[in-house]
Amino acid sequence: MKNHNNQKKIALINDLSGFGRCSIAVELPIISTMKVQCCPLPTSILTNHTGFDSFFFDDYTEKMPHFKEEWEKLGLKFNGICTGFLGSKKQIDLVIDFIRCFKKKNTCVIIDPVMGDYGALYPTYSAATCKRMRKLLPYADILTPNLTEACILTDTPYKEKWKKKELIALAGALSLKGPKKVVITGIPQGKFIANLCYEAGKEAHFLRTFKVGTQRSGTGDIFCSIIAADAVNGVAFDASVKKASRFVKNCIRRSIELEIPLTDGVCFEELLHTLR
Ligand code: PXL
């Protein structure tokens, strides 16, 4: 019988940046390629992401409740809810509202607590927004912070060098706040980049890939969208983390070949077919 819910779908709550390959602009094609219907709910619209010297930012907070109302009328059911860049405290409260409305027994909530990188906050994030972000953690099934975000969320001072034990404790502290699965991304370990894969009740482990080039914008969003699509497709968490890190690494490699500026993210379009 025809039904809006015959195919797996993810509600994607994130910004739409016209240039710079991040958030919805990368997550939508990836989730679609992985055979999951993607329903975007924009939090803001930007000409280009905030890593450029200049950008125009249009806040979408006031329009966000319409999505919840109309999608409820349509009777939409989501297998996944995936959140990313949020512009204000009010937006975080609206996201909580949305999750409360649409999270059912089989809905996986994936929260990418986008707040900063390299020990610093993104320019649109205030200390108050970061504090409010912690309120989202109890609703998360999967959390995908980078090292900077993991520190902010646990009130841990950021530093460059970490012992494995300290990182596992950091992931454990995050997991205690809600998410059963946590992956701390982009941990520099000499020639490698590691992701710490933590599942409550299981032994934590580090998955390492050779570092290629420097970190680029949007790679966290690519990573998170693969984790989200895999989660609703029932792929094991560590296999999914491996797939996501390998894909990001290959995208960075191709971007170096094509001499893509760091601000412009990665040319994932060239490799999208490998996710099929
Ligand atoms: O990739 C994270 C991200 C998402 N959205 C916007 C950003 C950034 C990082 O700079 O500026 C608008």
CSV table of C-alpha atoms and ligand atoms in Angstrom, one decimal:
chain,number,residue,atom,x,y,z
A,1,MET,CA,0.0,0.0,0.0
A,2,LYS,CA,1.2,3.5,-0.8
A,3,ASN,CA,2.6,5.2,2.3
A,4,HIS,CA,5.0,8.0,3.1
A,5,ASN,CA,6.9,5.7,5.4
A,6,ASN,CA,7.6,2.8,3.1
A,7,GLN,CA,11.3,3.8,2.7
A,8,LYS,CA,13.8,4.4,5.5
A,9,LYS,CA,14.2,8.1,6.1
A,10,ILE,CA,16.3,10.5,8.1
A,11,ALA,CA,15.3,14.0,9.3
A,12,LEU,CA,18.4,16.1,8.8
A,13,ILE,CA,18.6,19.2,11.0
A,14,ASN,CA,21.5,21.4,9.8
A,15,ASP,CA,22.4,24.6,7.9
A,16,LEU,CA,22.4,25.0,4.2
A,17,SER,CA,25.6,26.7,3.1
A,18,GLY,CA,25.7,27.5,-0.6
A,19,PHE,CA,29.4,27.2,-1.0
A,20,GLY,CA,32.1,25.4,1.0
A,21,ARG,CA,30.7,21.9,1.0
A,22,CYS,CA,29.4,21.3,4.5
A,23,SER,CA,26.2,20.4,6.4
A,24,ILE,CA,23.1,19.7,4.2
A,25,ALA,CA,25.0,20.3,1.0
A,26,VAL,CA,27.2,17.2,1.7
A,27,GLU,CA,24.9,15.2,4.0
A,28,LEU,CA,21.9,15.1,1.6
A,29,PRO,CA,23.7,13.5,-1.4
A,30,ILE,CA,25.6,11.0,0.9
A,31,ILE,CA,22.5,9.9,2.7
A,32,SER,CA,20.6,9.5,-0.6
A,33,THR,CA,23.5,7.6,-2.1
A,34,MET,CA,23.2,5.2,0.8
A,35,LYS,CA,19.6,4.5,-0.1
A,36,VAL,CA,18.0,6.4,2.7
A,37,GLN,CA,15.5,9.2,2.0
A,38,CYS,CA,16.8,12.5,3.5
A,39,CYS,CA,14.4,15.2,4.7
A,40,PRO,CA,16.3,18.4,5.4
A,41,LEU,CA,15.2,20.9,8.1
A,42,PRO,CA,17.3,24.0,7.6
A,43,THR,CA,18.5,25.8,10.7
A,44,SER,CA,20.0,28.7,8.8
A,45,ILE,CA,21.0,29.6,5.3
A,46,LEU,CA,24.4,30.9,4.5
A,47,THR,CA,26.1,32.1,1.3
A,48,ASN,CA,29.2,30.1,2.4
A,49,HIS,CA,30.3,28.6,5.6
A,50,THR,CA,31.8,30.5,8.5
A,51,GLY,CA,35.4,29.5,7.8
A,52,PHE,CA,35.6,32.1,5.0
A,53,ASP,CA,36.5,35.7,5.9
A,54,SER,CA,33.1,37.0,4.9
A,55,PHE,CA,29.7,35.3,4.8
A,56,PHE,CA,26.0,36.2,4.9
A,57,PHE,CA,24.0,34.2,7.6
A,58,ASP,CA,20.2,34.1,7.7
A,59,ASP,CA,18.8,32.6,10.8
A,60,TYR,CA,15.9,30.1,10.3
A,61,THR,CA,14.8,29.6,13.9
A,62,GLU,CA,11.3,31.2,13.5
A,63,LYS,CA,10.5,28.9,10.5
A,64,MET,CA,11.7,25.7,12.1
A,65,PRO,CA,8.4,24.9,14.0
A,66,HIS,CA,6.5,24.7,10.7
A,67,PHE,CA,8.5,21.7,9.7
A,68,LYS,CA,7.5,19.8,12.9
A,69,GLU,CA,3.8,20.9,12.4
A,70,GLU,CA,3.6,20.0,8.7
A,71,TRP,CA,5.6,16.7,9.0
A,72,GLU,CA,3.3,15.7,11.9
A,73,LYS,CA,0.3,16.3,9.7
A,74,LEU,CA,1.8,14.1,7.0
A,75,GLY,CA,2.3,11.4,9.5
A,76,LEU,CA,6.0,11.1,8.8
A,77,LYS,CA,8.0,8.5,10.7
A,78,PHE,CA,11.8,8.8,10.9
A,79,ASN,CA,14.3,5.9,11.3
A,80,GLY,CA,16.9,8.5,12.1
A,81,ILE,CA,17.1,12.1,13.2
A,82,CYS,CA,20.5,13.7,12.6
A,83,THR,CA,21.5,17.1,13.9
A,84,GLY,CA,24.4,19.4,13.2
A,85,PHE,CA,25.2,23.2,13.1
A,86,LEU,CA,22.8,25.0,15.4
A,87,GLY,CA,22.8,28.8,15.6
A,88,SER,CA,21.2,29.7,19.0
A,89,LYS,CA,19.9,28.4,22.3
A,90,LYS,CA,16.4,28.7,21.0
A,91,GLN,CA,17.3,26.4,18.1
A,92,ILE,CA,18.6,23.7,20.5
A,93,ASP,CA,15.3,23.8,22.4
A,94,LEU,CA,13.4,23.4,19.1
A,95,VAL,CA,15.5,20.4,18.2
A,96,ILE,CA,14.7,18.9,21.5
A,97,ASP,CA,11.0,19.5,20.8
A,98,PHE,CA,11.3,17.9,17.4
A,99,ILE,CA,13.1,14.8,18.8
A,100,ARG,CA,10.4,14.5,21.5
A,101,CYS,CA,7.8,14.5,18.9
A,102,PHE,CA,9.3,12.2,16.3
A,103,LYS,CA,11.6,9.8,18.3
A,104,LYS,CA,9.9,6.4,18.4
A,105,LYS,CA,11.3,3.1,19.7
A,106,ASN,CA,13.2,2.4,16.4
A,107,THR,CA,14.4,6.0,15.8
A,108,CYS,CA,18.1,6.5,16.0
A,109,VAL,CA,19.2,10.0,17.1
A,110,ILE,CA,22.6,11.0,15.8
A,111,ILE,CA,23.9,14.2,17.2
A,112,ASP,CA,27.0,15.9,15.8
A,113,PRO,CA,27.6,18.6,18.4
A,114,VAL,CA,29.1,21.1,15.8
A,115,MET,CA,30.7,23.9,17.9
A,116,GLY,CA,34.3,24.3,17.0
A,117,ASP,CA,37.7,22.8,15.9
A,118,TYR,CA,41.4,23.0,16.8
A,119,GLY,CA,40.5,24.1,20.3
A,120,ALA,CA,38.4,27.1,19.3
A,121,LEU,CA,34.7,27.9,18.8
A,122,TYR,CA,33.2,28.6,15.4
A,123,PRO,CA,32.4,32.4,15.2
A,124,THR,CA,28.6,32.0,15.5
A,125,TYR,CA,28.8,29.9,18.7
A,126,SER,CA,28.7,31.5,22.1
A,127,ALA,CA,29.5,30.0,25.5
A,128,ALA,CA,25.7,30.1,26.2
A,129,THR,CA,25.0,28.0,23.1
A,130,CYS,CA,27.6,25.5,24.0
A,131,LYS,CA,26.1,25.1,27.5
A,132,ARG,CA,22.7,24.5,26.0
A,133,MET,CA,24.1,22.0,23.6
A,134,ARG,CA,24.7,19.7,26.7
A,135,LYS,CA,20.9,19.5,27.1
A,136,LEU,CA,20.8,17.6,23.8
A,137,LEU,CA,23.0,14.8,25.0
A,138,PRO,CA,20.4,12.8,26.8
A,139,TYR,CA,18.5,12.5,23.6
A,140,ALA,CA,21.4,11.1,21.6
A,141,ASP,CA,21.9,7.5,20.6
A,142,ILE,CA,25.1,8.3,18.7
A,143,LEU,CA,27.4,11.3,19.3
A,144,THR,CA,30.1,12.3,16.9
A,145,PRO,CA,32.2,15.1,18.4
A,146,ASN,CA,35.7,16.1,17.4
A,147,LEU,CA,38.3,16.5,20.1
A,148,THR,CA,37.5,20.2,20.6
A,149,GLU,CA,33.8,19.5,21.0
A,150,ALA,CA,34.4,16.5,23.3
A,151,CYS,CA,36.4,18.9,25.6
A,152,ILE,CA,33.8,21.7,25.5
A,153,LEU,CA,30.9,19.3,26.4
A,154,THR,CA,32.8,17.8,29.4
A,155,ASP,CA,34.5,21.0,30.6
A,156,THR,CA,37.9,19.5,29.9
A,157,PRO,CA,40.7,21.9,28.9
A,158,TYR,CA,41.7,21.4,25.3
A,159,LYS,CA,45.3,20.2,24.6
A,160,GLU,CA,47.2,18.7,21.8
A,161,LYS,CA,48.7,15.6,23.4
A,162,TRP,CA,46.5,12.9,25.0
A,163,LYS,CA,47.0,9.5,26.6
A,164,LYS,CA,44.8,6.8,25.3
A,165,LYS,CA,43.3,6.3,28.8
A,166,GLU,CA,42.4,10.0,29.0
A,167,LEU,CA,40.6,9.9,25.6
A,168,ILE,CA,38.6,6.8,26.6
A,169,ALA,CA,37.7,8.5,29.9
A,170,LEU,CA,36.5,11.5,27.8
A,171,ALA,CA,34.3,9.3,25.6
A,172,GLY,CA,33.0,7.5,28.7
A,173,ALA,CA,32.1,10.8,30.4
A,174,LEU,CA,30.1,11.8,27.2
A,175,SER,CA,28.4,8.4,27.1
A,176,LEU,CA,27.3,8.8,30.7
A,177,LYS,CA,25.4,11.9,29.6
A,178,GLY,CA,23.2,9.9,27.2
A,179,PRO,CA,24.6,8.4,24.0
A,180,LYS,CA,25.4,4.7,24.1
A,181,LYS,CA,27.7,5.2,21.1
A,182,VAL,CA,30.3,7.9,20.9
A,183,VAL,CA,33.0,8.4,18.3
A,184,ILE,CA,35.6,11.1,18.9
A,185,THR,CA,36.9,12.0,15.5
A,186,GLY,CA,40.1,13.5,14.1
A,187,ILE,CA,42.5,12.6,17.0
A,188,PRO,CA,46.1,13.3,15.7
A,189,GLN,CA,48.5,10.4,16.5
A,190,GLY,CA,51.8,11.1,14.7
A,191,LYS,CA,51.4,9.9,11.1
A,192,PHE,CA,47.9,8.7,11.8
A,193,ILE,CA,44.5,10.2,12.5
A,194,ALA,CA,42.5,8.2,14.9
A,195,ASN,CA,38.9,7.9,15.7
A,196,LEU,CA,37.9,6.6,19.1
A,197,CYS,CA,35.0,4.2,18.9
A,198,TYR,CA,33.2,3.9,22.2
A,199,GLU,CA,30.2,1.7,22.9
A,200,ALA,CA,28.8,1.4,26.4
A,201,GLY,CA,29.5,-2.0,27.8
A,202,LYS,CA,32.1,-2.9,25.2
A,203,GLU,CA,35.8,-2.3,25.1
A,204,ALA,CA,36.7,1.0,23.5
A,205,HIS,CA,39.1,1.0,20.5
A,206,PHE,CA,41.0,3.3,18.3
A,207,LEU,CA,40.6,3.1,14.5
A,208,ARG,CA,43.5,4.7,12.7
A,209,THR,CA,44.1,5.8,9.2
A,210,PHE,CA,47.2,7.4,7.6
A,211,LYS,CA,47.0,11.1,7.8
A,212,VAL,CA,46.7,12.7,4.4
A,213,GLY,CA,47.0,16.5,4.1
A,214,THR,CA,45.4,18.7,6.6
A,215,GLN,CA,41.9,18.7,8.0
A,216,ARG,CA,39.3,20.3,5.8
A,217,SER,CA,35.9,21.9,6.4
A,218,GLY,CA,32.9,19.7,6.1
A,219,THR,CA,34.7,16.4,6.8
A,220,GLY,CA,32.9,16.1,10.1
A,221,ASP,CA,29.6,16.4,8.3
A,222,ILE,CA,30.5,13.8,5.8
A,223,PHE,CA,31.6,11.5,8.6
A,224,CYS,CA,28.4,12.0,10.5
A,225,SER,CA,26.1,11.4,7.5
A,226,ILE,CA,27.7,8.0,6.8
A,227,ILE,CA,27.4,7.0,10.4
A,228,ALA,CA,23.7,8.1,10.4
A,229,ALA,CA,22.8,6.3,7.1
A,230,ASP,CA,24.6,3.1,8.3
A,231,ALA,CA,22.9,3.3,11.7
A,232,VAL,CA,19.4,3.2,10.1
A,233,ASN,CA,20.6,0.5,7.7
A,234,GLY,CA,21.7,-1.7,10.6
A,235,VAL,CA,25.4,-1.6,10.0
A,236,ALA,CA,27.6,-2.3,13.0
A,237,PHE,CA,29.0,0.9,14.6
A,238,ASP,CA,32.8,0.0,14.3
A,239,ALA,CA,32.4,-1.1,10.6
A,240,SER,CA,30.6,2.2,10.0
A,241,VAL,CA,33.3,4.3,11.7
A,242,LYS,CA,35.9,2.5,9.5
A,243,LYS,CA,33.9,3.1,6.3
A,244,ALA,CA,33.4,6.8,7.2
A,245,SER,CA,37.1,7.5,8.0
A,246,ARG,CA,38.3,5.7,4.9
A,247,PHE,CA,35.9,7.7,2.7
A,248,VAL,CA,36.9,11.0,4.3
A,249,LYS,CA,40.6,10.1,3.8
A,250,ASN,CA,40.0,9.2,0.1
A,251,CYS,CA,38.1,12.4,-0.4
A,252,ILE,CA,41.0,14.4,1.1
A,253,ARG,CA,43.5,12.6,-1.1
A,254,ARG,CA,41.5,13.4,-4.3
A,255,SER,CA,41.0,17.0,-3.2
A,256,ILE,CA,44.8,17.4,-2.9
A,257,GLU,CA,45.2,16.0,-6.4
A,258,LEU,CA,42.6,18.4,-7.8
A,259,GLU,CA,44.2,21.3,-5.8
A,260,ILE,CA,41.0,22.2,-4.0
A,261,PRO,CA,41.5,25.1,-1.5
A,262,LEU,CA,41.1,24.0,2.2
A,263,THR,CA,38.2,26.3,2.7
A,264,ASP,CA,36.2,24.5,-0.1
A,265,GLY,CA,36.0,21.2,1.7
A,266,VAL,CA,36.5,18.0,-0.2
A,267,CYS,CA,35.4,16.9,-3.7
A,268,PHE,CA,33.3,14.0,-2.4
A,269,GLU,CA,31.3,14.0,-5.6
A,270,GLU,CA,34.3,12.2,-7.3
A,271,LEU,CA,34.0,9.3,-4.8
A,272,LEU,CA,30.3,9.2,-4.0
A,273,HIS,CA,29.8,6.1,-6.1
A,274,THR,CA,32.1,4.2,-3.7
A,275,LEU,CA,29.4,4.4,-1.0
A,276,ARG,CA,26.9,2.5,-3.1
B,1,PXL,O1,31.3,21.7,9.0
B,1,PXL,C1,30.8,22.4,10.1
B,1,PXL,C2,30.1,23.6,9.8
B,1,PXL,C3,28.8,23.6,9.4
B,1,PXL,N1,28.1,24.7,9.1
B,1,PXL,C4,28.7,25.9,9.0
B,1,PXL,C5,30.0,26.0,9.3
B,1,PXL,C6,30.8,24.9,9.7
B,1,PXL,C7,32.2,25.0,10.0
B,1,PXL,O2,32.8,26.0,9.9
B,1,PXL,O3,30.6,27.2,9.3
B,1,PXL,C8,27.9,27.1,8.6
